mmCIF file of C-alpha atoms in Angstrom:
data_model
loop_
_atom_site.group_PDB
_atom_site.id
_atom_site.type_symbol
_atom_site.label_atom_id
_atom_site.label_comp_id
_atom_site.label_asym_id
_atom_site.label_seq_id
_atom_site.Cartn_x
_atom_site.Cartn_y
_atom_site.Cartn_z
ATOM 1 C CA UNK A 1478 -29.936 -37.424 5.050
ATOM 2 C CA UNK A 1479 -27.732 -34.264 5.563
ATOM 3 C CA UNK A 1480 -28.794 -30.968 4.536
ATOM 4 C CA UNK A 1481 -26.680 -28.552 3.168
ATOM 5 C CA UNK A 1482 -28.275 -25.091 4.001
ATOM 6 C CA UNK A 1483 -27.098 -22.137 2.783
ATOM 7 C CA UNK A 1484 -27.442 -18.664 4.651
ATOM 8 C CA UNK A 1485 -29.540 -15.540 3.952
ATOM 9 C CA UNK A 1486 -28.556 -11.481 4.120
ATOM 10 C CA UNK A 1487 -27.451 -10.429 7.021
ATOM 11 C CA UNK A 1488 -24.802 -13.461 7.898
ATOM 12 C CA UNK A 1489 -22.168 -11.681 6.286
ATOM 13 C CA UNK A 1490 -19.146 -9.377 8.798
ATOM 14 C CA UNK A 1491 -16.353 -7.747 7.717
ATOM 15 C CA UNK A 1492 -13.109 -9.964 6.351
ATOM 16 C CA UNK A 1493 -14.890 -12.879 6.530
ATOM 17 C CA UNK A 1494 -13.309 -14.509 3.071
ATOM 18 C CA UNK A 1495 -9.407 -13.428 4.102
ATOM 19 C CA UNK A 1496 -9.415 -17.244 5.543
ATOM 20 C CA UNK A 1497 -11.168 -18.665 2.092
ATOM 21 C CA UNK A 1498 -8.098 -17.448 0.073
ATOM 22 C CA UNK A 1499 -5.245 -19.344 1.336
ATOM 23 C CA UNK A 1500 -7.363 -22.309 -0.902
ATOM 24 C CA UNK A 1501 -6.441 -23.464 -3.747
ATOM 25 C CA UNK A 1502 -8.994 -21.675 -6.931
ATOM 26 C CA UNK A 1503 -10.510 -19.371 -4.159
ATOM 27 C CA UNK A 1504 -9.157 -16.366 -5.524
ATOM 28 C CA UNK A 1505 -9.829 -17.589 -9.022
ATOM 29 C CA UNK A 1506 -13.340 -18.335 -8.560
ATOM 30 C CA UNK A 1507 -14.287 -14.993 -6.527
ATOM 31 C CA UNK A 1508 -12.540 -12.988 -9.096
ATOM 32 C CA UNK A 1509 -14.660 -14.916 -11.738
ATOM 33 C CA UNK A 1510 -17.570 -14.612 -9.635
ATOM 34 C CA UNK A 1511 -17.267 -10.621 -9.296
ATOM 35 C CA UNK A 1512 -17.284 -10.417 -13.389
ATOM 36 C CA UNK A 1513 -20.551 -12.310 -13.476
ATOM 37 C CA UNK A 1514 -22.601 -10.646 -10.061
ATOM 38 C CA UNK A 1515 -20.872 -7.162 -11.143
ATOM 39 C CA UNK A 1516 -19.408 -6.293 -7.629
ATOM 40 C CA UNK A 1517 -15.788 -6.740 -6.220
ATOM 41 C CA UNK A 1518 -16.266 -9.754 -4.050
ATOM 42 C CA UNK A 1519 -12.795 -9.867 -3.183
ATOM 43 C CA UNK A 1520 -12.355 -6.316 -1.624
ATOM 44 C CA UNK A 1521 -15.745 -6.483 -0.350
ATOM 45 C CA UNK A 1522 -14.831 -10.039 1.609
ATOM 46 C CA UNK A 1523 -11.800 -9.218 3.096
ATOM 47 C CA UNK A 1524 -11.901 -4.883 3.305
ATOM 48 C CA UNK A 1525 -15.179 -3.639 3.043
ATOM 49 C CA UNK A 1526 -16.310 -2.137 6.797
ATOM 50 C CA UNK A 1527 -19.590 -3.643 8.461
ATOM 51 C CA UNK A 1528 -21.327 -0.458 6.529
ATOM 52 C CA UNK A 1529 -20.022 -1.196 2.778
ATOM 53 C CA UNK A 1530 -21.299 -4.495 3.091
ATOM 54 C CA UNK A 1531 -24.915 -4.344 4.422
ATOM 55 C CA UNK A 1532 -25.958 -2.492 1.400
ATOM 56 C CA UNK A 1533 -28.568 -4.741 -0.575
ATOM 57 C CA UNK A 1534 -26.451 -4.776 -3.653
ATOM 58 C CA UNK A 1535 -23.371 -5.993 -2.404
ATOM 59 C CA UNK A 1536 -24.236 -8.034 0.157
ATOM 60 C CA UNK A 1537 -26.610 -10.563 -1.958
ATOM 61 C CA UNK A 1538 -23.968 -11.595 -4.225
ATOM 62 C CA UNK A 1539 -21.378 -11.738 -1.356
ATOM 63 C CA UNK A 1540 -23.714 -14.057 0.610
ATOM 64 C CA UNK A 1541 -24.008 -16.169 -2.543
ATOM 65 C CA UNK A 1542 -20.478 -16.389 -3.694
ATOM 66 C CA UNK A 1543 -19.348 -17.059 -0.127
ATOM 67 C CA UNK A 1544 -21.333 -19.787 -0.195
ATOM 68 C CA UNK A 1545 -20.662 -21.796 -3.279
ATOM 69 C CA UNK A 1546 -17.300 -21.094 -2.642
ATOM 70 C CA UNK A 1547 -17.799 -23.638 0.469
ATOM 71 C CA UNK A 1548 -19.647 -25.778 -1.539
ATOM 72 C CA UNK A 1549 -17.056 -26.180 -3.592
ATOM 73 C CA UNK A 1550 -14.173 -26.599 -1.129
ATOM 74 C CA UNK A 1551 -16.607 -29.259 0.738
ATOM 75 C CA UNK A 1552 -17.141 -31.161 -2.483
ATOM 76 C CA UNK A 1553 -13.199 -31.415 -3.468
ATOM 77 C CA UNK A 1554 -12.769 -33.166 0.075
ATOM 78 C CA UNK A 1555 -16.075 -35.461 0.002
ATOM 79 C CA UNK A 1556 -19.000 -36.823 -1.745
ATOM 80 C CA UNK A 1557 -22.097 -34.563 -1.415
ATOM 81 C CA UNK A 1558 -24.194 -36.955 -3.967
ATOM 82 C CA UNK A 1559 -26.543 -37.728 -1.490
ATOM 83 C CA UNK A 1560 -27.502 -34.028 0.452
ATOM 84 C CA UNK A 1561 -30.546 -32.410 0.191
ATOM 85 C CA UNK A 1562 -30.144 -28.894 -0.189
ATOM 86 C CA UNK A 1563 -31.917 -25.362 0.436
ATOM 87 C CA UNK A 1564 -31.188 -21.911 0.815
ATOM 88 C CA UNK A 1565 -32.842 -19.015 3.157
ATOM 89 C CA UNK A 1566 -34.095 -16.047 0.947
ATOM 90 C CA UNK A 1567 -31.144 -15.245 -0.945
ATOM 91 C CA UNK A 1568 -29.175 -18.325 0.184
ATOM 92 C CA UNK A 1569 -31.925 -19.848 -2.905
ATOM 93 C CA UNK A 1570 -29.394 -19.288 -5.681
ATOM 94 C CA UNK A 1571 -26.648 -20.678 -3.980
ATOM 95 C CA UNK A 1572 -29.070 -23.584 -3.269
ATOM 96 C CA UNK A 1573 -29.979 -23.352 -7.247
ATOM 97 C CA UNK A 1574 -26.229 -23.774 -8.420
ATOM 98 C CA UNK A 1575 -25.015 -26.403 -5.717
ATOM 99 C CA UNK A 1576 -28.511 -28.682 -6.618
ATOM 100 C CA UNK A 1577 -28.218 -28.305 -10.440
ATOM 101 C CA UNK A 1578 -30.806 -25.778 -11.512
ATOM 102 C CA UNK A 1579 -28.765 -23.180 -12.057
ATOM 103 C CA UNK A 1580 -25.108 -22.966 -13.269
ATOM 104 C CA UNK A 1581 -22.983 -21.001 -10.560
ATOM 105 C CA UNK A 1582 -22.273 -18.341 -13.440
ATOM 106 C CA UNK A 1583 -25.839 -17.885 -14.206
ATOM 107 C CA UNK A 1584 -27.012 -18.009 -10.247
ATOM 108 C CA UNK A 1585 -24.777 -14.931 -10.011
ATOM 109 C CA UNK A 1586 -25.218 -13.048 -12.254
ATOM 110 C CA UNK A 1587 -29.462 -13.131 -11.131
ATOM 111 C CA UNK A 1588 -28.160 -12.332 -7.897
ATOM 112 C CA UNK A 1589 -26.270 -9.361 -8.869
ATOM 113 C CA UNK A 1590 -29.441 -8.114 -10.668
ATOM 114 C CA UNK A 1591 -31.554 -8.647 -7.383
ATOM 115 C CA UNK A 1592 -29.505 -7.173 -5.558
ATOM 116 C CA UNK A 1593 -29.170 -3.846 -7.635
ATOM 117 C CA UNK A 1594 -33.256 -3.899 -8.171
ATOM 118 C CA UNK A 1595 -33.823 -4.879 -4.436
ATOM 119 C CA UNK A 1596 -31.410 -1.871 -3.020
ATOM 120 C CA UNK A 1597 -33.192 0.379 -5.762
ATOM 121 C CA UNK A 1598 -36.851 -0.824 -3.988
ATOM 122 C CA UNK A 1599 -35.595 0.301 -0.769
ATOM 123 C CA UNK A 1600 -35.024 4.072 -1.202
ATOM 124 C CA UNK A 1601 -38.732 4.443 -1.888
ATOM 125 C CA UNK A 1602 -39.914 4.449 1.783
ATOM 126 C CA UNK A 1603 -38.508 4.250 4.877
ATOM 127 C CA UNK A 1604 -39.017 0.123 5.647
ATOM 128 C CA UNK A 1605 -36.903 -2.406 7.573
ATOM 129 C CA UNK A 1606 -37.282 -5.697 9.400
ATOM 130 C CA UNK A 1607 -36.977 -7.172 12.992
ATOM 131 C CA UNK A 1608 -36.919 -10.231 14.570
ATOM 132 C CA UNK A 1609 -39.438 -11.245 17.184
ATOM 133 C CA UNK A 1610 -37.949 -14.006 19.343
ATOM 134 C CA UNK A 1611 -39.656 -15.939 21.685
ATOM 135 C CA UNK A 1612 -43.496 -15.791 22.222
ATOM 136 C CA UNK A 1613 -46.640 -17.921 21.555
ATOM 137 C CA UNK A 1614 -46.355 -18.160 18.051
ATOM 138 C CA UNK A 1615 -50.350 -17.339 16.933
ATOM 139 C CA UNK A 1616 -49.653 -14.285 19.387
ATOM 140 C CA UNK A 1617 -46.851 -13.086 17.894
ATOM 141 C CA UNK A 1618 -48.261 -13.049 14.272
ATOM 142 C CA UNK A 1619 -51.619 -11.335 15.530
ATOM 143 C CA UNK A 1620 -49.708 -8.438 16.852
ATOM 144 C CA UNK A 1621 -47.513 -8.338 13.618
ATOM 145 C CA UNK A 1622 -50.645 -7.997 11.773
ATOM 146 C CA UNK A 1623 -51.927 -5.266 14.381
ATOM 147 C CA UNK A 1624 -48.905 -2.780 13.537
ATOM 148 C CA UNK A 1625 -49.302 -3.313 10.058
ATOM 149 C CA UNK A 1626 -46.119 -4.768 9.369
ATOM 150 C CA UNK A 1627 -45.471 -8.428 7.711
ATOM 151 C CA UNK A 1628 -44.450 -12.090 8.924
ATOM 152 C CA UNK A 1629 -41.718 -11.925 6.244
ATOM 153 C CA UNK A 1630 -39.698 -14.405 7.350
ATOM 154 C CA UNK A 1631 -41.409 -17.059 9.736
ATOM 155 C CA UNK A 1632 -38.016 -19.400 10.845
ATOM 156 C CA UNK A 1633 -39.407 -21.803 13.519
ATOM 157 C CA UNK A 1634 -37.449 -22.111 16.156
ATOM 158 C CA UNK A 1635 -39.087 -19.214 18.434
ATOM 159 C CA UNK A 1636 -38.374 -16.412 16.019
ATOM 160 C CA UNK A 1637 -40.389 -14.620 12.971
ATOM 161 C CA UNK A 1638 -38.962 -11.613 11.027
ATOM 162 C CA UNK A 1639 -41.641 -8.811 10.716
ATOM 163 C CA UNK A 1640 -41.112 -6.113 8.119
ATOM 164 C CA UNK A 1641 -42.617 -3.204 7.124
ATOM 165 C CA UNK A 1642 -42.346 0.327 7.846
ATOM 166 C CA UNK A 1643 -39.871 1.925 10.159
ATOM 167 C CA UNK A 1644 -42.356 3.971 12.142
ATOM 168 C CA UNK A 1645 -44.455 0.711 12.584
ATOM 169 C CA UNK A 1646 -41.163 -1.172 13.511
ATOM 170 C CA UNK A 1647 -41.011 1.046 15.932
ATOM 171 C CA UNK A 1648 -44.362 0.756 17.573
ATOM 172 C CA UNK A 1649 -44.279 -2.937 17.446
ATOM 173 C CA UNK A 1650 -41.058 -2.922 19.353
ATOM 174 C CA UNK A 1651 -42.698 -0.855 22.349
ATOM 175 C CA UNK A 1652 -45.567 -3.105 22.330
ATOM 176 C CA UNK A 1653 -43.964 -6.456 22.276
ATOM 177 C CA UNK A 1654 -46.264 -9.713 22.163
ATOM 178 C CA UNK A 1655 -46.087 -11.383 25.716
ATOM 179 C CA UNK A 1656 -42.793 -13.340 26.216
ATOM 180 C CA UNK A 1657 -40.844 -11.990 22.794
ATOM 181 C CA UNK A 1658 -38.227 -9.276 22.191
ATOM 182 C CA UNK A 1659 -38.122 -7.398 19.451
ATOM 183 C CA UNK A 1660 -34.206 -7.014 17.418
ATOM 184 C CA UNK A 1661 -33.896 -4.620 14.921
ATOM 185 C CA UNK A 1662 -32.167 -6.492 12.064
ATOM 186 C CA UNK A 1663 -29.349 -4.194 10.106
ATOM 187 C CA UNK A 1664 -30.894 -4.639 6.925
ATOM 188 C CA UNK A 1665 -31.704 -2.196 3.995
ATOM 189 C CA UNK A 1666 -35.789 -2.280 3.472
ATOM 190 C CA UNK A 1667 -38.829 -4.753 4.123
ATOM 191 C CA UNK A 1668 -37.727 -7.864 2.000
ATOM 192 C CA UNK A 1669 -40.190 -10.242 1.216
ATOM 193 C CA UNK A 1670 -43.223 -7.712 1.168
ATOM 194 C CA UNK A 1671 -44.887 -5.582 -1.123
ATOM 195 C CA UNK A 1672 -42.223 -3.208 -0.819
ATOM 196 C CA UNK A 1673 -39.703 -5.038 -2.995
ATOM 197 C CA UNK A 1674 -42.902 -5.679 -5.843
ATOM 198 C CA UNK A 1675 -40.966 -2.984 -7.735
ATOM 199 C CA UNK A 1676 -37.777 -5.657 -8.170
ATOM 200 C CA UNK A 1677 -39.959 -8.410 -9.964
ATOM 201 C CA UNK A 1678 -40.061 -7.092 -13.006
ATOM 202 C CA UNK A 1679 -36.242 -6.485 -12.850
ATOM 203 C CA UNK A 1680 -35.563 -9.866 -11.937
ATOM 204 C CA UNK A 1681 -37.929 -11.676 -14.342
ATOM 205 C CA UNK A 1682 -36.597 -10.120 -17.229
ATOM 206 C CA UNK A 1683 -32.785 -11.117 -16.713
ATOM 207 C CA UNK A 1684 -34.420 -14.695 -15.571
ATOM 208 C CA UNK A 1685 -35.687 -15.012 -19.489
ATOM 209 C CA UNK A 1686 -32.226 -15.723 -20.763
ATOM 210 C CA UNK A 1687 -31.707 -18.624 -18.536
ATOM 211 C CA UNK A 1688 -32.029 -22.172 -18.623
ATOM 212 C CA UNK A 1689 -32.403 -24.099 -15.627
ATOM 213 C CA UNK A 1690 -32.754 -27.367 -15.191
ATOM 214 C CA UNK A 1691 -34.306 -29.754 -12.980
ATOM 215 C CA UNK A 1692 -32.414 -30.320 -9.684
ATOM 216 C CA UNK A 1693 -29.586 -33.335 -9.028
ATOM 217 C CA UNK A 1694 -30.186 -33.181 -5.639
ATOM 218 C CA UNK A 1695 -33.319 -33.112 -3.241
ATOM 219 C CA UNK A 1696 -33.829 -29.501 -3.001
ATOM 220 C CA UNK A 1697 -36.731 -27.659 -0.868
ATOM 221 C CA UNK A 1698 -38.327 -23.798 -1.738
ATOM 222 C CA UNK A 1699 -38.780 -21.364 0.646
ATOM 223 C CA UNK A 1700 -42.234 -20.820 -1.067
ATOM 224 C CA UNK A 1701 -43.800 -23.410 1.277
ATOM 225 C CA UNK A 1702 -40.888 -25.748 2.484
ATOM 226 C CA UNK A 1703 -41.858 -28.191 -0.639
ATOM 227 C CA UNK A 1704 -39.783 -30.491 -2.476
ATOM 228 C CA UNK A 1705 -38.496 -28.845 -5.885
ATOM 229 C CA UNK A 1706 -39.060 -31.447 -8.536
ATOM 230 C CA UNK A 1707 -39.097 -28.684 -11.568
ATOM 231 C CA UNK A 1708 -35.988 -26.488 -12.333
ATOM 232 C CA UNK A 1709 -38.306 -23.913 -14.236
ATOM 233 C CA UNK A 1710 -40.990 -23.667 -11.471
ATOM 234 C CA UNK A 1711 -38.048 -23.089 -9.053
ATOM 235 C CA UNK A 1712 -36.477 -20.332 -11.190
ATOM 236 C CA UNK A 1713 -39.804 -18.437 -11.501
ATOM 237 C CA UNK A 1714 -40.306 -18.933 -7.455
ATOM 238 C CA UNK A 1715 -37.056 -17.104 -7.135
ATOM 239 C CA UNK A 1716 -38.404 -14.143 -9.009
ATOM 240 C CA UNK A 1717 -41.778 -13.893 -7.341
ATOM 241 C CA UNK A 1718 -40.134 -14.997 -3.638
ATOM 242 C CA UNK A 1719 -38.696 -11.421 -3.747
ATOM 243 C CA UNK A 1720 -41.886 -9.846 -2.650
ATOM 244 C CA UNK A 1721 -43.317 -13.389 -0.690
ATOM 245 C CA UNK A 1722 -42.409 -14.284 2.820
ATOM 246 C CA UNK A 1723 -39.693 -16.947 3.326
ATOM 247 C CA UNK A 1724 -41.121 -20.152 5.119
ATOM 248 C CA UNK A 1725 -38.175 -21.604 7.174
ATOM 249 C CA UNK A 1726 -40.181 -23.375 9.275
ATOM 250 C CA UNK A 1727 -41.925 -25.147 6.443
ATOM 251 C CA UNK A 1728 -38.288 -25.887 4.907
ATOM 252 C CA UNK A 1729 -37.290 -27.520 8.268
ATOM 253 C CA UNK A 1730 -40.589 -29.864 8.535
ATOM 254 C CA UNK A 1731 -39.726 -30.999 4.818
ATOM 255 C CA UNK A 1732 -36.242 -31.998 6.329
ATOM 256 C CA UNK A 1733 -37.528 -33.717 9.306
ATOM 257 C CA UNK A 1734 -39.995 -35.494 6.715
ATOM 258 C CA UNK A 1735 -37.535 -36.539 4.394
ATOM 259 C CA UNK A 1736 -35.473 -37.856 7.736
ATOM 260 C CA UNK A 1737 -32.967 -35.555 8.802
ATOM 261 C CA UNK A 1738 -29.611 -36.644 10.282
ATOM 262 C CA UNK A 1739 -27.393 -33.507 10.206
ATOM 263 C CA UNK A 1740 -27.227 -30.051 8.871
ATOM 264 C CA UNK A 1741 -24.245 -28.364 7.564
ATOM 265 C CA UNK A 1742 -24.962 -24.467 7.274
ATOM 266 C CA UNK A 1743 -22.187 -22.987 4.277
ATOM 267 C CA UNK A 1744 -20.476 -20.115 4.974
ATOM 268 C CA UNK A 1745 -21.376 -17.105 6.068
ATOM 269 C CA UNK A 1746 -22.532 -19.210 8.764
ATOM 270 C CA UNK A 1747 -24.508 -18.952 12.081
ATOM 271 C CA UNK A 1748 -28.050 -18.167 11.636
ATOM 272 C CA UNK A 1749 -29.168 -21.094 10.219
ATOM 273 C CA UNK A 1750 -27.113 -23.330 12.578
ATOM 274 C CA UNK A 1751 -28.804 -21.386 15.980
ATOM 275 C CA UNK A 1752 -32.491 -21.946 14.666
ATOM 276 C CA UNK A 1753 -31.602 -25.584 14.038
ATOM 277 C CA UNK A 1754 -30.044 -26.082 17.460
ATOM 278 C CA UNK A 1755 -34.013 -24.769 18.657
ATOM 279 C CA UNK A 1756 -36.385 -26.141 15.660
ATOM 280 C CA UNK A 1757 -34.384 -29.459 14.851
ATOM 281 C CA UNK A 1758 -33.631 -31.033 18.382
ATOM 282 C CA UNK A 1759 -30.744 -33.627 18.632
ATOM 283 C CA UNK A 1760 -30.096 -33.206 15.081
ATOM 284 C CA UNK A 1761 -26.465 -32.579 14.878
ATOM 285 C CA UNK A 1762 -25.310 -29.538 13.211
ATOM 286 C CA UNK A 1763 -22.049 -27.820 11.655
ATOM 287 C CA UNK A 1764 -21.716 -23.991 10.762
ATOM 288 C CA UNK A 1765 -19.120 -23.503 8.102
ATOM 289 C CA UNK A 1766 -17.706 -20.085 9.063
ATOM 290 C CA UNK A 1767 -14.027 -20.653 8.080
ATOM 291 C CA UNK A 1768 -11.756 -23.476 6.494
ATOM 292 C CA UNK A 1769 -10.847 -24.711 9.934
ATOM 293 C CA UNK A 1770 -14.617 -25.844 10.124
ATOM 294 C CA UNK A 1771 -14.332 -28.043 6.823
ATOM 295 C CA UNK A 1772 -13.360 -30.999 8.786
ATOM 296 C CA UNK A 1773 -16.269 -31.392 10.697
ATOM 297 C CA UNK A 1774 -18.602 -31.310 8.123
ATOM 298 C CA UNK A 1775 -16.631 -33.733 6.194
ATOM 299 C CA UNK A 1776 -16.834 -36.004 9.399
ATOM 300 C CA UNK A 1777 -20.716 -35.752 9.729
ATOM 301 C CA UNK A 1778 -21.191 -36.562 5.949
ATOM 302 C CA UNK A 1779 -18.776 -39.443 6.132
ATOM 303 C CA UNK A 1780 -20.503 -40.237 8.791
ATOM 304 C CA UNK A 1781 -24.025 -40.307 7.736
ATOM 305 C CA UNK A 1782 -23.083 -41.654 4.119
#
């Protein structure tokens, strides 16, 4: 089985859609797609500076257009009837629309919400996020724990995101677990913790006038790397996930259980890709970071189908 994984916040640089629009319906779609999220995806993919985009509110729905946008260009050149399908944090409504459960309209305009009510949960207190690579992984949680601070996003493949306050960011980083480094991640607050509780609310009430359905594809949650058989159950773990940790790792067992051949990453792509070149040994991979990279991932669904 391939997996089709799209990418959380954070994979996003400057100009990275100028390449999608030279497709036919790209411009279309991301000027359709700004109406529904309520943010200029097309200036903010091909103008915006590094700065513009890292805020919460525009990058979500950037992150999410990007990628269905590479869905869909993948899908008008070859069958993707048979991928399983799942998304990293934000990279879930993307997931939503390309397995069924949500239509693409509807998946962004949620996003656009989150992303408003996330960047609003940030300016309460100082928070942020880094990455702790490398390590004994029981160690590496323990001192997480120590500081105070969160396993928000545990990703397998050597690294787990902690999150929490800056000042306890801080600390952790000078008083690294044995054999890890500690990155600073260019993000806006603690995601995933009790710091974005304030977004739920937000969230849940534009998720009441939606109907989702149950998926098309096999699709896994980053609630505990599951199988999603439920469309509704999946649409109320997007609302709650806000404030849960993201379980990567778990997401990546479920595709070596369900038998793994290949992993295409949509665009913007990268992250994904580099912890499935450590977690998911000699399962061949594709990131999707511009048109040019269509034809490979075309060639490793051809030839898995």
């Amino acid at each position: 089985m391939i997996v089709i994984a799209c990418p959380g916040q954070g994979s996003q640089t400057p100009g990275f859609l100028n390449d999608w629009l030279e497709l036919p319906g790209s411009r279309e779609f991301l000027a359709t797609a700004s109406e529904r999220a309520g943010v200029d995806l097309l200036a903010h993919g091909t103008e915006s500076d590094a700065d513009t985009i890292r805020d919460t509110a525009i990058a979500q729905p950037l992150i999410v257009a990007a990628s269905l946008l590479a869905w869909q260009q993948l899908g008008a050149l070859t069958g993707l009837s048979g991928a399983g399908i799942a998304g990293h944090s934000v990279g879930e409504f993307a997931a939503a629309a390309a397995a069924g459960v949500l239509t693409e309209a509807d998946a962004l305009a949620l996003v656009g919400v989150r992303g408003r009510a996330m960047a609003e949960a940030a300016t309460a207190a100082e928070t942020g996020m880094a990455a702790v690579v490398g390590g004994v992984e029981a160690d590496v949680l323990a001192k997480i724990e120590e500081h105070g601070l969160t396993p928000a996003n545990r990703n397998g493949g050597g690294q787990i995101v902690a999150a929490g306050a800056k000042d306890q960011l801080a600390a952790l980083a000078e008083d690294a677990p044995r054999g890890a480094r500690v990155i600073a991640l260019q993000v806006a607050g603690a995601f995933h913790t009790d710091y974005m509780a304030s977004a739920i609310p937000v969230l849940a009430e534009a998720a009441t006038g939606v109907q989702a359905a149950d998926p098309t594809h096999p699709l896994w949650t980053n609630a505990d790397g599951s199988r999603v058989t439920s469309g509704q159950a999946f649409l109320d773990s997007l609302v709650s996930q806000i404030a849960s940790p993201v379980r990567w790792d778990a997401c990546m067992a479920g595709f070596q259980e369900a038998g793994i051949t290949g992993l295409i990453e949509l665009t913007p792509a990268g992250a994904l890709t580099g912890i499935a070149k450590r977690a998911l040994k000699g399962v061949p991979s594709v990131a999707i970071k511009s048109p040019a990279d269509l034809e490979a991932a075309v060639a490793l669904l051809r030839e898995a189908a």
